[in-house]
Each structure stands twice: as structure tokens, then as C-alpha cells.
Short mmCIF file of C-alpha atoms in Angstrom, two decimals:
data_model
loop_
_atom_site.label_atom_id
_atom_site.label_comp_id
_atom_site.label_asym_id
_atom_site.label_seq_id
_atom_site.Cartn_x
_atom_site.Cartn_y
_atom_site.Cartn_z
CA MET Y 1 -26.18 16.78 16.94
CA PRO Y 2 -25.96 13.55 14.93
CA ILE Y 3 -22.55 12.16 14.13
CA HIS Y 4 -21.74 11.82 10.46
CA GLU Y 5 -19.18 9.34 9.11
CA LYS Y 6 -19.88 6.98 11.99
CA ASN Y 7 -17.86 4.35 10.18
CA LEU Y 8 -14.73 6.30 11.22
CA ILE Y 9 -15.47 5.80 14.89
CA ARG Y 10 -15.10 2.44 16.56
CA PRO Y 11 -18.51 1.06 17.56
CA GLU Y 12 -17.34 0.59 21.15
CA ASN Y 13 -16.68 4.33 21.38
CA LEU Y 14 -20.24 5.31 20.44
CA SER Y 15 -23.19 5.69 22.75
CA THR Y 16 -26.77 5.82 21.42
CA HIS Y 17 -30.08 6.08 23.28
CA GLU Y 18 -32.83 4.29 21.43
CA ASN Y 19 -35.56 5.96 23.46
CA LEU Y 20 -34.72 9.42 24.73
CA VAL Y 21 -36.93 12.50 25.11
CA ILE Y 22 -35.45 15.80 26.31
CA ASP Y 23 -37.75 18.75 27.08
CA GLY Y 24 -40.48 17.09 25.08
CA VAL Y 25 -38.29 16.54 22.01
CA ASP Y 26 -37.67 13.00 20.82
CA VAL Y 27 -33.90 12.64 20.27
CA SER Y 28 -33.84 8.88 19.99
CA GLY Y 29 -31.47 7.00 17.71
CA ASP Y 30 -28.97 8.99 15.64
CA TRP Y 31 -30.01 12.25 17.27
CA SER Y 32 -28.67 10.99 20.59
CA THR Y 33 -25.45 9.40 19.30
CA PHE Y 34 -22.36 10.66 21.07
CA ILE Y 35 -18.69 9.75 21.26
CA LYS Y 36 -17.68 8.39 24.64
CA THR Y 37 -14.85 10.06 26.50
CA ARG Y 38 -11.67 8.11 25.95
CA VAL Y 39 -7.96 8.33 26.63
CA VAL Y 40 -5.29 7.73 23.99
CA PRO Y 41 -2.29 6.61 26.06
CA ASP Y 42 0.35 6.38 23.37
CA TYR Y 43 1.37 8.62 20.49
CA ASN Y 44 4.05 8.25 17.88
CA GLU Y 45 5.09 11.86 17.48
CA GLU Y 46 7.45 10.86 14.66
CA MET Y 47 4.95 8.89 12.60
CA GLN Y 48 4.41 11.63 10.00
CA GLU Y 49 8.16 12.02 9.55
CA GLU Y 50 8.63 8.25 9.31
CA ILE Y 51 6.06 7.92 6.52
CA ALA Y 52 7.25 11.11 4.80
CA ALA Y 53 10.70 9.51 4.59
CA LEU Y 54 9.33 6.66 2.45
CA PRO Y 55 8.74 6.95 -1.32
CA GLY Y 56 5.35 8.54 -1.97
CA GLY Y 57 4.86 10.02 1.49
CA GLU Y 58 6.92 13.18 1.00
CA ASN Y 59 3.97 15.62 0.75
CA ILE Y 60 1.76 14.31 3.54
CA HIS Y 61 2.35 17.50 5.56
CA ARG Y 62 0.43 19.53 2.96
CA CYS Y 63 -2.95 17.86 3.67
CA TRP Y 64 -5.65 20.20 4.98
CA GLN Y 65 -8.33 17.50 5.30
CA CYS Y 66 -10.65 18.71 2.52
CA GLY Y 67 -11.64 15.09 1.77
CA SER Y 68 -11.25 15.34 -2.01
CA CYS Y 69 -9.14 12.18 -1.98
CA THR Y 70 -11.77 10.08 -0.25
CA ASN Y 71 -14.63 11.52 -2.29
CA SER Y 72 -12.90 10.55 -5.52
CA CYS Y 73 -11.53 7.20 -4.29
CA THR Y 74 -12.44 4.14 -6.36
CA VAL Y 75 -12.08 1.76 -3.42
CA ASN Y 76 -14.06 3.99 -1.04
CA GLY Y 77 -16.97 3.73 -3.48
CA LEU Y 78 -17.04 -0.01 -2.77
CA ASN Y 79 -15.88 0.01 0.85
CA PRO Y 80 -16.58 3.13 2.97
CA ASP Y 81 -14.02 1.95 5.53
CA PHE Y 82 -11.26 2.68 2.99
CA ASN Y 83 -10.68 6.34 3.82
CA PRO Y 84 -7.36 8.03 2.84
CA ARG Y 85 -8.38 11.36 4.43
CA HIS Y 86 -9.01 9.68 7.79
CA TRP Y 87 -5.71 7.78 7.71
CA ILE Y 88 -3.72 10.89 6.80
CA TYR Y 89 -5.37 12.58 9.79
CA LEU Y 90 -4.35 9.71 12.10
CA ILE Y 91 -0.79 9.80 10.79
CA ARG Y 92 -0.43 13.53 11.29
CA MET Y 93 -1.86 13.25 14.81
CA GLY Y 94 0.44 10.36 15.69
CA TYR Y 95 -2.40 7.90 16.41
CA GLU Y 96 -0.34 4.81 15.58
CA SER Y 97 -2.56 2.28 17.34
CA GLU Y 98 -5.66 3.71 15.61
CA LEU Y 99 -3.99 3.47 12.20
CA VAL Y 100 -2.80 -0.08 12.81
CA ARG Y 101 -6.37 -1.21 13.42
CA ASP Y 102 -7.03 -0.63 9.69
CA LYS Y 103 -3.85 -2.40 8.56
CA ASP Y 104 -5.76 -5.11 6.71
CA ILE Y 105 -7.41 -2.72 4.23
CA ILE Y 106 -4.87 0.08 3.72
CA TRP Y 107 -3.00 -2.02 1.15
CA GLN Y 108 -6.17 -2.26 -1.01
CA CYS Y 109 -5.34 1.00 -2.87
CA VAL Y 110 -5.57 0.22 -6.59
CA SER Y 111 -3.39 3.17 -7.70
CA CYS Y 112 -6.08 4.61 -9.96
CA ASN Y 113 -4.69 8.05 -8.99
CA LYS Y 114 -8.12 9.72 -8.93
CA CYS Y 115 -7.22 11.03 -5.46
CA THR Y 116 -4.01 12.54 -6.74
CA TYR Y 117 -5.79 14.38 -9.57
CA ALA Y 118 -8.48 15.65 -7.17
CA CYS Y 119 -6.11 16.81 -4.42
CA PRO Y 120 -5.81 20.65 -4.40
CA ARG Y 121 -2.65 20.57 -2.29
CA ASP Y 122 -0.47 18.14 -4.25
CA VAL Y 123 -0.37 15.71 -1.34
CA VAL Y 124 -0.28 12.76 -3.77
CA PRO Y 125 -2.58 10.62 -1.58
CA GLU Y 126 -1.94 7.54 -3.76
CA GLY Y 127 1.74 7.79 -2.86
CA VAL Y 128 0.89 8.29 0.80
CA MET Y 129 -1.19 5.10 0.78
CA LYS Y 130 1.71 3.17 -0.73
CA ALA Y 131 4.14 4.68 1.79
CA THR Y 132 1.76 3.81 4.62
CA ALA Y 133 1.44 0.20 3.46
CA HIS Y 134 5.25 0.03 3.23
CA TRP Y 135 5.55 1.53 6.71
CA LEU Y 136 3.21 -1.13 8.12
CA GLU Y 137 5.45 -3.82 6.63
CA LEU Y 138 8.65 -2.24 7.95
CA LYS Y 139 7.19 -1.96 11.44
CA GLY Y 140 6.17 -5.62 11.35
CA TYR Y 141 2.44 -4.93 11.61
CA THR Y 142 1.65 -6.74 8.36
CA GLU Y 143 3.09 -9.54 6.33
CA ARG Y 144 4.66 -8.68 3.03
CA SER Y 145 1.86 -7.99 0.57
CA PRO Y 146 1.58 -9.81 -2.79
CA SER Y 147 2.26 -6.49 -4.55
CA SER Y 148 5.55 -6.16 -2.63
CA GLU Y 149 6.52 -9.67 -3.65
CA PHE Y 150 5.73 -8.87 -7.30
CA ASP Y 151 7.68 -5.60 -7.19
CA GLU Y 152 10.70 -7.33 -5.70
CA GLU Y 153 10.67 -10.16 -8.24
CA PHE Y 154 10.29 -7.68 -11.11
CA SER Y 155 13.09 -5.46 -9.81
CA SER Y 156 15.46 -8.30 -9.03
CA GLN Y 157 15.31 -9.50 -12.64
CA VAL Y 158 16.02 -6.00 -13.93
CA PHE Y 159 18.95 -5.66 -11.54
CA LYS Y 160 20.46 -8.98 -12.57
CA THR Y 161 20.06 -8.81 -16.35
CA GLY Y 162 18.87 -5.33 -17.34
CA LYS Y 163 15.79 -6.98 -18.84
CA ILE Y 164 12.60 -8.68 -17.79
CA GLU Y 165 10.95 -11.76 -19.21
CA ASP Y 166 7.24 -11.95 -18.44
CA GLY Y 167 7.17 -15.71 -17.96
CA ARG Y 168 10.02 -15.68 -15.43
CA VAL Y 169 8.49 -12.76 -13.54
CA MET Y 170 5.22 -14.64 -13.29
CA MET Y 171 6.82 -17.90 -12.19
CA GLY Y 172 8.98 -16.10 -9.66
CA PHE Y 173 5.93 -14.30 -8.26
CA PHE Y 174 3.99 -17.56 -7.94
CA LYS Y 175 6.94 -19.18 -6.16
CA ARG Y 176 7.34 -16.28 -3.71
CA THR Y 177 3.63 -16.27 -2.83
CA GLY Y 178 3.20 -20.04 -2.68
CA GLN Y 179 0.82 -20.23 -5.62
CA PRO Y 180 0.67 -23.20 -8.01
CA LEU Y 181 2.40 -22.69 -11.35
CA MET Y 182 -0.46 -24.31 -13.27
CA GLN Y 183 -3.54 -22.12 -13.01
CA ASP Y 184 -6.62 -22.28 -15.22
CA TRP Y 185 -6.40 -18.69 -16.45
CA LEU Y 186 -2.70 -19.12 -17.22
CA VAL Y 187 -3.25 -22.32 -19.18
CA ASP Y 188 -6.00 -20.59 -21.17
CA MET Y 189 -3.72 -17.63 -21.91
CA VAL Y 190 -0.91 -19.90 -23.10
CA LYS Y 191 -3.30 -21.78 -25.39
CA LYS Y 192 -4.42 -18.50 -26.97
CA MET Y 193 -0.79 -17.43 -27.41
CA LEU Y 194 0.04 -20.71 -29.14
CA ARG Y 195 -2.85 -20.21 -31.52
CA GLY Y 196 -2.35 -16.50 -32.19
CA LEU Y 197 1.34 -15.68 -32.09
CA PRO Y 198 3.89 -16.39 -34.85
CA VAL Y 199 6.13 -19.41 -34.21
CA SER Y 200 9.25 -17.19 -34.28
CA TRP Y 201 7.89 -15.08 -31.40
CA LEU Y 202 7.08 -18.15 -29.34
CA MET Y 203 10.61 -19.50 -29.91
CA LYS Y 204 12.16 -16.21 -28.79
CA MET Y 205 10.02 -16.17 -25.66
CA GLY Y 206 10.95 -19.74 -24.86
CA MET Y 207 14.67 -19.10 -25.38
CA ALA Y 208 14.52 -15.99 -23.17
CA THR Y 209 12.94 -18.03 -20.39
CA VAL Y 210 15.75 -20.60 -20.51
CA ILE Y 211 18.84 -18.52 -21.36
CA HIS Y 212 18.17 -15.32 -19.32
CA PRO Y 213 19.77 -12.87 -21.79
CA ARG Y 214 21.49 -9.78 -20.37
CA THR Y 215 21.73 -6.24 -21.61
CA LYS Y 216 25.12 -5.62 -23.20
CA ASN Y 217 27.68 -4.16 -20.77
CA TRP Y 218 25.12 -4.27 -17.99
CA GLY Y 219 27.60 -4.83 -15.13
CA PRO Y 220 28.45 -1.17 -14.27
CA ALA Y 221 24.79 -0.14 -14.44
CA ARG Y 222 23.81 -3.09 -12.25
CA ASP Y 223 26.42 -2.17 -9.63
CA ALA Y 224 25.25 1.44 -9.55
CA ILE Y 225 21.59 0.44 -9.18
CA GLU Y 226 22.35 -2.04 -6.42
CA GLU Y 227 24.41 0.55 -4.55
CA TYR Y 228 21.56 3.07 -4.79
CA ALA Y 229 19.04 0.47 -3.62
CA ARG Y 230 21.20 -0.35 -0.58
CA GLU Y 231 21.49 3.35 0.26
CA GLN Y 232 17.71 3.74 0.10
CA GLU Y 233 17.23 0.65 2.25
CA GLU Y 234 19.52 2.03 4.93
CA LYS Y 235 17.83 5.43 4.73
CA HIS Y 236 14.38 3.93 5.22
CA ALA Y 237 15.54 1.73 8.10
CA ALA Y 238 17.05 4.76 9.81
CA ALA Y 239 13.90 6.85 9.34
CA VAL Y 240 11.39 4.28 10.55
CA LYS Y 241 11.75 3.73 14.26
CA GLY Y 242 11.69 0.05 15.12
CA ALA Y 243 11.73 -1.10 11.51
CA HIS Y 244 12.10 -4.82 10.98
CA ARG Y 245 15.12 -5.46 8.81
CA ASP Y 246 13.60 -8.63 7.38
CA ALA Y 247 10.86 -6.56 5.76
CA MET Y 248 13.26 -4.27 3.95
CA PHE Y 249 13.76 -4.36 0.23
CA HIS Y 250 16.74 -6.53 -0.70
CA ALA Y 251 17.74 -5.52 -4.20
CA ALA Y 252 20.75 -7.78 -4.41
CA ASP Y 253 18.98 -11.00 -3.38
#
């Protein structure tokens, strides 16, 4: 029997006979492709619980492997190796080492949410992908992703002032990720803004970048948000076995 979805199986675990005839029947090529016997020496029996403890991963236990998420996935249409159904299967089985081998593409989820709309079991696969990417960071398998750096810069400004200013968010993101502040697309955008926006708007934007205005009476709200963020950070660290503290979300920084 030929093996479908061969991209889910590591090439080294497949065996194919290019020229094989059995009882007069030619079964060469795909018809003689088999999975080699292998031993998985290590399991993480708590992996599902670890990811379920992170935001977005709460409903992973509901998955029944129908594949609706992968069939509707925008990224899978471009890259067949991006396969939410397969990764949810690995997580639920505790195949940590198998999951980690795909660590460089799991973060590529674009949050289009097609998978979430298609899922008949309310697994929220988009959330599971985000939780899985977060889990990989906490375990130290991946570096902090650019999206994590952006989220942290965005949130830190809200925590400090109760407001965001687009220019400061952008500059902070560039600084965190080591990107140059002067980029061609940014210069072009600024030129268009100078030509198209009223002078009063431009002055307000410039003043906001320099002065960092705060929401009135923001202090109590800021303290409550920072306390909640610390509680969540501790909760996630406790749930994820072997989490690296340096990868945790530091709201107060």
C-alpha cells in the first residue's frame, strides 16, 4: 500500500524499492514504499498539558485529527511541510523530539484563522500554533521570534503610558531586532505622510513621539496590569517543565 503524505515522514525512515516484482506484479517505486521500524526513546508525557497551559492552547485536547485545519491552512497551500494537524498529533502523543525538528517553520502561522473557522471541534488551531511557538521559546529550542519582540514592545508602551504611538513602537521594534532605523519603505511612507496629512496631524504625531503622553490617572490601571502579567508569567513558567526564564514575557521591563 503506498504511503500518502510522505512529507510527514522523515526521508531516513522510508524505504523504497525502485525495482521490485512480487508474484509477477510490479510494485516498484511508491507501491513498495514502507516505513522502517524505529524506536522513539523519549516521550514528554506532559507536553499536551504544558502547551494547553499557554494562551491559545487550551482546547488542544478536543482535536480528533480530521485535518480540516491543514486543508484550509493558508501557509500549507504554499509549504506542505506546514501541517497543524500533524503537529497537534505529535503534541498529544508526547513526541517532543519530533516536534522540535519542525521548530523553524511552526512560527510561520499568519493568523488568518481559516483553520479556526474550519475546525468542527473548536480546537482553535491558530491559538494552538501560537501556544506551540511560545512553548518552543520557553523551552529554549528557538530564539525569540520577531513577532514576540513586536508584541513585547507594543505591550510595554501600553503598560507604561496607557497609549501607543506608532512611531515609537516601530523604532522600538527595530532596535530590539537589530534592524536599521532608516529603511527604504519607511522613508517612502514618511514622504507620503508629509505630502498627504494636515500639518496639525503631523505636529501632534511628532509631539507624541517626543513627550510620551500618558492616559490620565493611569497609575492604578498600570499596576493592576503589571501584577496580572507577572502572575501569568509565573503560571506559564510553572506549567512548562524546564522553561527558560530569560524567554518569559517581562511586562515591567
